[in-house]
PDB file of C-alpha atoms and ligand atoms in Angstrom:
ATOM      1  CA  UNK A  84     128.615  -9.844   6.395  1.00 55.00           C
ATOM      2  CA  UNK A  85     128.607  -8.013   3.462  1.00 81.00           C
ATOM      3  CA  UNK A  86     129.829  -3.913   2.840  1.00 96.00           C
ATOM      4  CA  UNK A  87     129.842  -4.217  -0.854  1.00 95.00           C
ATOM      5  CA  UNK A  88     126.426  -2.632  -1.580  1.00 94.00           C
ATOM      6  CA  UNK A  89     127.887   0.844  -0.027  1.00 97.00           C
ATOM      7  CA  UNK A  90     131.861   0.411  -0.814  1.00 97.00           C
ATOM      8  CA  UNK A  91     132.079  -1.560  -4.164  1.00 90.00           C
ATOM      9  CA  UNK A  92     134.569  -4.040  -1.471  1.00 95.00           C
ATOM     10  CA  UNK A  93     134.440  -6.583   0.420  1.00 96.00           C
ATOM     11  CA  UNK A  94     134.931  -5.864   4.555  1.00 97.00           C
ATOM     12  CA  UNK A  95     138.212  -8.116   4.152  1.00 97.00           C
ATOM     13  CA  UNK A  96     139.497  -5.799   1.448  1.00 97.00           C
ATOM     14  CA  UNK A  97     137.919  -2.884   3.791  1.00 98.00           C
ATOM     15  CA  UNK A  98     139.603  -3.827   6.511  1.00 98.00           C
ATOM     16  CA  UNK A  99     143.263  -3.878   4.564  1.00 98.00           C
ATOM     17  CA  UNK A 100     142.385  -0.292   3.364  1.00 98.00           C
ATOM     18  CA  UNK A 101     141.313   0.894   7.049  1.00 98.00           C
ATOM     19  CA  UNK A 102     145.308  -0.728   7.978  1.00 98.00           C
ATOM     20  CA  UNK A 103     146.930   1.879   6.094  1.00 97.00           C
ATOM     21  CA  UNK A 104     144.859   4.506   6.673  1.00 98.00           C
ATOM     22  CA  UNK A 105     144.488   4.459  10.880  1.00 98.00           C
ATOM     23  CA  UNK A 106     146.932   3.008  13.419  1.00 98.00           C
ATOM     24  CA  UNK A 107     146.090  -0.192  14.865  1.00 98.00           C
ATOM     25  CA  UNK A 108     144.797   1.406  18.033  1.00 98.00           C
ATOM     26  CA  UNK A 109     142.293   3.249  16.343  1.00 98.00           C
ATOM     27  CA  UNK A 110     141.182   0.402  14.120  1.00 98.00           C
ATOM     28  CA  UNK A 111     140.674  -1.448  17.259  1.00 98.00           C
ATOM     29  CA  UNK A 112     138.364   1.621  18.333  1.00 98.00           C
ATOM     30  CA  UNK A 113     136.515   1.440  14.889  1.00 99.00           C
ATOM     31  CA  UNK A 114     135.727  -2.291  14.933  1.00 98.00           C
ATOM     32  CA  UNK A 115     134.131  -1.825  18.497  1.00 99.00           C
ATOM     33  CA  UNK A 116     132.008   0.756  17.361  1.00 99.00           C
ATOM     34  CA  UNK A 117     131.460  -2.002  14.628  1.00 98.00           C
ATOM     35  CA  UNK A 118     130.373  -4.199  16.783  1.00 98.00           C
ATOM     36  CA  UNK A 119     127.981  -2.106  19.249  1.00 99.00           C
ATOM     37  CA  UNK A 120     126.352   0.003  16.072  1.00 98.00           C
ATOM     38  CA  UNK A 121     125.747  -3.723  15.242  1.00 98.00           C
ATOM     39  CA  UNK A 122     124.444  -4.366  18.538  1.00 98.00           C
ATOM     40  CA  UNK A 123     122.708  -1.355  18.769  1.00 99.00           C
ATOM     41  CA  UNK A 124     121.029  -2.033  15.502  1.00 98.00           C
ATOM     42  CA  UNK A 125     119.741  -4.979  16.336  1.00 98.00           C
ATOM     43  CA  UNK A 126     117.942  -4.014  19.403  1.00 98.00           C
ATOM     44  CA  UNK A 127     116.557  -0.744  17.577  1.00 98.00           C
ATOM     45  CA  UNK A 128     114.953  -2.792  14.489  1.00 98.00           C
ATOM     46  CA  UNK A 129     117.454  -1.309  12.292  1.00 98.00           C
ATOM     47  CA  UNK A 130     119.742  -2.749   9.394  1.00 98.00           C
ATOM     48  CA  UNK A 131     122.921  -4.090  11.482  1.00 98.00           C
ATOM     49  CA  UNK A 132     124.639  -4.073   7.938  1.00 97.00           C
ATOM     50  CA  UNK A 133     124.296  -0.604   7.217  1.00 98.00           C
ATOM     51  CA  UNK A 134     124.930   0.585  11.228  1.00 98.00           C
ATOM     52  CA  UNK A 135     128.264  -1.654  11.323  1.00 98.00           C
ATOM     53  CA  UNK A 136     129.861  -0.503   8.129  1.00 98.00           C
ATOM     54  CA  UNK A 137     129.308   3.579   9.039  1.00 98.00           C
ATOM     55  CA  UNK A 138     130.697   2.457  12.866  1.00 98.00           C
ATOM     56  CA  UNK A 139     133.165   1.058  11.486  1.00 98.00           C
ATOM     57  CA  UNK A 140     134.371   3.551   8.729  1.00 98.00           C
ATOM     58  CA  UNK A 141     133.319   6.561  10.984  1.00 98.00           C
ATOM     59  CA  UNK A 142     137.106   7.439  12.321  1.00 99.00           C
ATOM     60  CA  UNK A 143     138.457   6.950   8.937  1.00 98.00           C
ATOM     61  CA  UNK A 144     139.676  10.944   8.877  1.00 98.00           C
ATOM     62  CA  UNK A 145     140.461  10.736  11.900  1.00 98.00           C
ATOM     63  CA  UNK A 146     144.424  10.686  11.547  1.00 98.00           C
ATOM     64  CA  UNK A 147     144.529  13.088   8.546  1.00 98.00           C
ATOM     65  CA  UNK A 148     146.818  15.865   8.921  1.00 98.00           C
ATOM     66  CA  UNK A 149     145.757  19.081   9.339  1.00 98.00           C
ATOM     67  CA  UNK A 150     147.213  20.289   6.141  1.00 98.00           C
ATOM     68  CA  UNK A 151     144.657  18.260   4.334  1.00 98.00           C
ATOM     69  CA  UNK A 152     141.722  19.278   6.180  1.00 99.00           C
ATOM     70  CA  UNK A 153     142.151  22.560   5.459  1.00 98.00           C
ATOM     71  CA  UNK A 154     142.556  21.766   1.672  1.00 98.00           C
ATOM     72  CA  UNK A 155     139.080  19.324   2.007  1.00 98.00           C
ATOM     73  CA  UNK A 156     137.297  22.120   3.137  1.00 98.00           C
ATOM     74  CA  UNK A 157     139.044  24.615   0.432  1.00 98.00           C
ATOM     75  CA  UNK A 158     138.577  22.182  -2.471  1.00 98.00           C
ATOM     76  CA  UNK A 159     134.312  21.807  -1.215  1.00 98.00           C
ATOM     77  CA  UNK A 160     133.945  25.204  -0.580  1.00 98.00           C
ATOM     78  CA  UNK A 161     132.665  24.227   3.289  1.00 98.00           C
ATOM     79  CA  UNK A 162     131.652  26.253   5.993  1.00 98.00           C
ATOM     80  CA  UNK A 163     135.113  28.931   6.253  1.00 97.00           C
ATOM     81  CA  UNK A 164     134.588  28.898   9.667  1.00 98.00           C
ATOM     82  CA  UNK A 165     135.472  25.563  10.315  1.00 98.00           C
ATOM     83  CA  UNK A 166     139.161  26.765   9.763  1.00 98.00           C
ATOM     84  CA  UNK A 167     138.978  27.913  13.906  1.00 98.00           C
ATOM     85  CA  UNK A 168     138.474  24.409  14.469  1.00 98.00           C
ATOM     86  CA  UNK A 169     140.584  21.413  14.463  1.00 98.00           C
ATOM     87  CA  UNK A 170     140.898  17.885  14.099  1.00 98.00           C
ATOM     88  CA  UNK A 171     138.074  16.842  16.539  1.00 98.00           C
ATOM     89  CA  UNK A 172     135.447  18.778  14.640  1.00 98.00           C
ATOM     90  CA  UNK A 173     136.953  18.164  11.103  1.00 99.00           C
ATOM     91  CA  UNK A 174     137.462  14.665  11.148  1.00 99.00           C
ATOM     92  CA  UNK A 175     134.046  13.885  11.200  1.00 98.00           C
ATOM     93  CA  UNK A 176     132.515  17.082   8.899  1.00 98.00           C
ATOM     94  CA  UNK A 177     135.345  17.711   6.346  1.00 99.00           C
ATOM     95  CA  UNK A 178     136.119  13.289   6.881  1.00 98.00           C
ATOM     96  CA  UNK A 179     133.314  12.702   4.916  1.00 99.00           C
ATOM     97  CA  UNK A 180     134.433  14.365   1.794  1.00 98.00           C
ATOM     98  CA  UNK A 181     137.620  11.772   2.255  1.00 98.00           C
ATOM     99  CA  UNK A 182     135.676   8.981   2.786  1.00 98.00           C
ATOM    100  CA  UNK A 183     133.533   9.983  -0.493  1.00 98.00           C
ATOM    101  CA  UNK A 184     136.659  10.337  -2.275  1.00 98.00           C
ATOM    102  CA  UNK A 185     138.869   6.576  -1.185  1.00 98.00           C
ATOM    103  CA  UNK A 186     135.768   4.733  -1.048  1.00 98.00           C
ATOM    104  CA  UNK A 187     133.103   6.168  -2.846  1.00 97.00           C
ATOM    105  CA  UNK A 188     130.611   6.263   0.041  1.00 98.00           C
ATOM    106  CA  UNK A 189     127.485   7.760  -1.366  1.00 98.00           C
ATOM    107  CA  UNK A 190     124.533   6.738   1.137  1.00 98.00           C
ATOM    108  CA  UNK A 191     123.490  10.151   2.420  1.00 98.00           C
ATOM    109  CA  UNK A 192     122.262   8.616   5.500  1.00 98.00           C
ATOM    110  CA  UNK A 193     125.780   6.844   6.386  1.00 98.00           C
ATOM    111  CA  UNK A 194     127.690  10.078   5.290  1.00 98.00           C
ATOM    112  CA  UNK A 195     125.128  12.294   7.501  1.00 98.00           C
ATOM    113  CA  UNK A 196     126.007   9.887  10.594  1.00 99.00           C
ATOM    114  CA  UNK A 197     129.454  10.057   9.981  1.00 99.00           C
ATOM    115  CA  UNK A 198     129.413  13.662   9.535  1.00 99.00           C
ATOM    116  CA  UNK A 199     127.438  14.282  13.001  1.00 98.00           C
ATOM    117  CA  UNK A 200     129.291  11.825  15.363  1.00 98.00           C
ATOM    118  CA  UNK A 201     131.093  13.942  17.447  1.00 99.00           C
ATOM    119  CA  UNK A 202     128.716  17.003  17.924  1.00 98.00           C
ATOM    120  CA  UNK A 203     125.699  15.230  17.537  1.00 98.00           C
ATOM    121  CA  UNK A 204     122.803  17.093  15.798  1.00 98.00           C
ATOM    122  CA  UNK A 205     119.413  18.088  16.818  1.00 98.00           C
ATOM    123  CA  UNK A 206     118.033  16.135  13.911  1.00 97.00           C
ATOM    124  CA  UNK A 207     119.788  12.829  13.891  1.00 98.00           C
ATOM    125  CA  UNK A 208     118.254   9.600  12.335  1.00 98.00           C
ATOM    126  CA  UNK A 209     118.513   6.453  13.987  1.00 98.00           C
ATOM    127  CA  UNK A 210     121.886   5.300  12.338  1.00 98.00           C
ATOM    128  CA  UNK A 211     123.446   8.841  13.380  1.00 99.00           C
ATOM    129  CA  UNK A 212     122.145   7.963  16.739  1.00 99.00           C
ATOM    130  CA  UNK A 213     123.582   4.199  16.639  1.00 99.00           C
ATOM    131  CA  UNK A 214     126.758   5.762  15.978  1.00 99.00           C
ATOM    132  CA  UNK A 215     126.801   8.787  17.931  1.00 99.00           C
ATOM    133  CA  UNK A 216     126.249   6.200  20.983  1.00 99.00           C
ATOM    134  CA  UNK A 217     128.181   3.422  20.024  1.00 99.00           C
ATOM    135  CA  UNK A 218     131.879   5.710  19.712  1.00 99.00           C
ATOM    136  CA  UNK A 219     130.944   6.876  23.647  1.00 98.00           C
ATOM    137  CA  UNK A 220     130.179   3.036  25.114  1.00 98.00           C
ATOM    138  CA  UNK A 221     132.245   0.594  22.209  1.00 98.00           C
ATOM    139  CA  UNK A 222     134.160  -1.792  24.936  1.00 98.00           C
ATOM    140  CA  UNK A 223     137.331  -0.401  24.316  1.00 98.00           C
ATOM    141  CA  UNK A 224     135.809   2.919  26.278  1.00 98.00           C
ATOM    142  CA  UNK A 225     136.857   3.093  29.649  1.00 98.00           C
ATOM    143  CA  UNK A 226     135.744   6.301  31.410  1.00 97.00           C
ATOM    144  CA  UNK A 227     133.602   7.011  34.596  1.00 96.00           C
ATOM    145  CA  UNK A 228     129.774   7.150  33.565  1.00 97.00           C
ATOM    146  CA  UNK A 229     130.404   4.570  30.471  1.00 98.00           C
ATOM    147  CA  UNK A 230     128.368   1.954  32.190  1.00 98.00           C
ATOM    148  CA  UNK A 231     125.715   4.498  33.137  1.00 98.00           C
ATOM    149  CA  UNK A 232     126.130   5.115  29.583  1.00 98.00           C
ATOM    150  CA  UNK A 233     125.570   1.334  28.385  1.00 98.00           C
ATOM    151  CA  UNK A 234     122.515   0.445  30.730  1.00 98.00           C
ATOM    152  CA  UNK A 235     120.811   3.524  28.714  1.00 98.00           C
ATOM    153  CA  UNK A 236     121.711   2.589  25.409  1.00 98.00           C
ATOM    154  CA  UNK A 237     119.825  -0.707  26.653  1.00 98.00           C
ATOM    155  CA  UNK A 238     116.420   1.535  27.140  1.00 97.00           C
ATOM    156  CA  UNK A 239     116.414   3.937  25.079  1.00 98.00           C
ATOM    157  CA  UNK A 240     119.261   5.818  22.050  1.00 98.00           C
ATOM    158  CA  UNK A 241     117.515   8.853  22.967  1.00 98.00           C
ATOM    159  CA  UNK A 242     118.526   8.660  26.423  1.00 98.00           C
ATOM    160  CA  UNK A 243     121.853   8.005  25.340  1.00 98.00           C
ATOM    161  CA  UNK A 244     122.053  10.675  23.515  1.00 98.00           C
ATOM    162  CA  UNK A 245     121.443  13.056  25.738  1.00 98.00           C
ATOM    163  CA  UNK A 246     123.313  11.186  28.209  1.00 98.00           C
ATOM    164  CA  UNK A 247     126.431  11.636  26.382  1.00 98.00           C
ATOM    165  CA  UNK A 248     125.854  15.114  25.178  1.00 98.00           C
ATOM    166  CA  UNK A 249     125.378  16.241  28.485  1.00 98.00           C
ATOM    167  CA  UNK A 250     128.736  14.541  29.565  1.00 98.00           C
ATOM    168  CA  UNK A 251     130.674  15.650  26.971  1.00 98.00           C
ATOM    169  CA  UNK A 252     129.430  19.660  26.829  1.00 98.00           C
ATOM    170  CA  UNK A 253     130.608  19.095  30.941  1.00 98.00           C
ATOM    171  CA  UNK A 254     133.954  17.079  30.214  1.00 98.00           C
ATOM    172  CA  UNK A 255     134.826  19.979  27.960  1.00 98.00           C
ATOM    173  CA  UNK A 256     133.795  22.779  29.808  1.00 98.00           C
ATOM    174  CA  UNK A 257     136.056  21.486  32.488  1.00 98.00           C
ATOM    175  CA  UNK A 258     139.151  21.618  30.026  1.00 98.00           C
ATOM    176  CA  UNK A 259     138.059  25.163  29.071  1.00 98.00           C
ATOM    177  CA  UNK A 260     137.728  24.252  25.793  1.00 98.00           C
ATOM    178  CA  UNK A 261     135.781  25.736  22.914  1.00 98.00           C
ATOM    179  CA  UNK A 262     132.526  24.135  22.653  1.00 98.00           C
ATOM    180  CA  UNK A 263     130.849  23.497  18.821  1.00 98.00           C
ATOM    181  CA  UNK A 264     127.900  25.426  18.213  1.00 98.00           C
ATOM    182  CA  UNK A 265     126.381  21.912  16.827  1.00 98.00           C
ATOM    183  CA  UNK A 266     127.328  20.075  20.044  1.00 98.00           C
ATOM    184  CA  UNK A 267     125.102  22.857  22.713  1.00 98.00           C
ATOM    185  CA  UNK A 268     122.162  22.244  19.755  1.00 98.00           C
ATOM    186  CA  UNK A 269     122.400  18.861  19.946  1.00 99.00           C
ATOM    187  CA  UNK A 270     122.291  18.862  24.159  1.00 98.00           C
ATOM    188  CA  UNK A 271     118.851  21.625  23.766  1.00 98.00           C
ATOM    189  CA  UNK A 272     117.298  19.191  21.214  1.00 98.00           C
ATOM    190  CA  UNK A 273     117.876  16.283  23.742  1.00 98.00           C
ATOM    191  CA  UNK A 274     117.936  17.717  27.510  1.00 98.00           C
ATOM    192  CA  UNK A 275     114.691  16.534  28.437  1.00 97.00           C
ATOM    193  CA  UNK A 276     115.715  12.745  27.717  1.00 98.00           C
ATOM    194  CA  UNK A 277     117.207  13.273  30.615  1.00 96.00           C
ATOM    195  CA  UNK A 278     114.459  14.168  33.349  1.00 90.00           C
ATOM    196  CA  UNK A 279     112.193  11.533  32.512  1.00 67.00           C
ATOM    197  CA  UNK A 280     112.324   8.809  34.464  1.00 60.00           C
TER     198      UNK A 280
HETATM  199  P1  LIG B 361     136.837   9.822  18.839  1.00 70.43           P
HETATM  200  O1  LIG B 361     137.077  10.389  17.476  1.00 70.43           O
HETATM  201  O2  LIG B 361     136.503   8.378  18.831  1.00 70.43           O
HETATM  202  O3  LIG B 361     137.948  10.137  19.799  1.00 70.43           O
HETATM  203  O4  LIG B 361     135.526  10.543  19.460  1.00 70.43           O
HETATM  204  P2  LIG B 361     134.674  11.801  18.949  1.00 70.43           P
HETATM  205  O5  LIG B 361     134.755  11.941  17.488  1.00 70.43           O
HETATM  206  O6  LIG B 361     133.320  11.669  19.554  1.00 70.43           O
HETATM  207  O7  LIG B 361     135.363  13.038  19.678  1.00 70.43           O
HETATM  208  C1  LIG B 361     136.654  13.479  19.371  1.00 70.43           C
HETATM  209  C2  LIG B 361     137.047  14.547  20.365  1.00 70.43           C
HETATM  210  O8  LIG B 361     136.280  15.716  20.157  1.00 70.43           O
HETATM  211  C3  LIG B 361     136.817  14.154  21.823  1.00 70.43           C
HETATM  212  O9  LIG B 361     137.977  14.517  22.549  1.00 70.43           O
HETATM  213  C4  LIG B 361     135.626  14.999  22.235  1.00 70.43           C
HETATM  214  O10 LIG B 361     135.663  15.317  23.614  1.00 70.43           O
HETATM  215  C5  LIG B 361     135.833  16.229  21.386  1.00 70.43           C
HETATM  216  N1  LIG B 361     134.612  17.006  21.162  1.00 70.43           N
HETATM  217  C6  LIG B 361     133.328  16.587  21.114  1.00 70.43           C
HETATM  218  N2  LIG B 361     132.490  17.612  20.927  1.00 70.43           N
HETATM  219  C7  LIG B 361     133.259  18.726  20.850  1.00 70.43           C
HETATM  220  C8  LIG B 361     132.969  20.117  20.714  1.00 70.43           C
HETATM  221  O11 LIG B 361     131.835  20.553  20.615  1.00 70.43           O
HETATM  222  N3  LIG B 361     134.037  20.974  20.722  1.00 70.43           N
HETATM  223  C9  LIG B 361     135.307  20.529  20.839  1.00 70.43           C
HETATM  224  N4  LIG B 361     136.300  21.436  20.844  1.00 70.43           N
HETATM  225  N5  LIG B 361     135.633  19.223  20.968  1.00 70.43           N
HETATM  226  C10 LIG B 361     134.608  18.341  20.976  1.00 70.43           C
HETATM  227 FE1  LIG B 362     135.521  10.481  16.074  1.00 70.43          FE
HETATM  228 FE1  LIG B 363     135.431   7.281  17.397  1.00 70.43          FE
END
């Protein structure tokens, strides 16, 4: 398999950069959703290359402090109010910029999946649905509902989309959490996925 055409490395030399960036529990995390963005690729007639390298690079923020979020989204002039956030919404919105910078990602379509994988989007293309899906049902996921989840990523990434979307605006309603604008778009643009039978 080869990364090169969107990293300038090879996913060996990847794979030694992703070791000193994320612990090894995380990398673990990143080369399942590897391996089912591969998967899910595959089944969707998309190019398994493409969907495993943004799977796996799309937790590469992820244990950035919050020091240098806040300076990512100073130094690109983002949104201001992602400074009420924190590190579940920035590592995917302001992680991009990081990625751009270590590894000089520029595929817009790998950047825009990586961007939207926690909150969704109500415009996502196929590889930001591949992804979205295949963080929530990688193997390494163990949660009640992640087989429901599975069997629908079988039929149909819409489904599980909204599927998962659904689950998480409930999972963090339930910790009385603050919910992402993005995220309640992303479950109106995909609700009725889940009425049909
Ligand atoms: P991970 O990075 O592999 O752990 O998975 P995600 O990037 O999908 O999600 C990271 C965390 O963000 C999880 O704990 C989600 O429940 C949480 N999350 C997802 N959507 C939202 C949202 O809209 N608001 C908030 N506050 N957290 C969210
Ligand atoms: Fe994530
Ligand atoms: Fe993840």
């Amino acid at each position: 398999m080869t990364y090169e055409t969107y990293v300038g490395m090879t996913r060996e030399n990847l794979l030694e950069k992703l070791k000193s960036q994320v612990s090894k529990k995380r990398l673990q995390h990143m080369l399942g959703v590897e391996k089912a963005s591969i998967y899910l690729a595959e089944i969707n007639g998309y190019d398994p290359e493409k969907a495993g390298l943004a799977g796996l690079l799309h937790d590469y923020a992820k244990e950035l402090s919050n020091e240098e979020f806040l300076a990512l989204i100073d130094k690109y002039g983002l949104d201001p109010d992602l400074k009420n956030w924190g590190n579940n919404i920035w590592h995917g919105k302001v992680g991009i910029y990081k990625i751009q910078e270590d590894l000089g990602v520029t595929d817009s379509e790998i950047l825009a999946a990586i961007e939207n994988h926690t909150t969704g989007s109500k415009d996502m293309s196929v590889l930001a649905k591949i992804v979205y899906v295949a963080d929530y049902i990688e193997d390494n996921r163990h949660f009640p509902g992640v087989e429901e989840a599975r069997q629908l990523a079988e039929v149909s990434l819409d489904k599980a989309v909204a599927y998962e979307t659904a689950h998480t605006i409930e999972h963090l309603a339930h910790q009385a959490v603050p919910i992402y604008p993005q995220t309640i778009e992303t479950y109106n643009a995909y609700v009725n996925y889940l009425k049909e039978t």
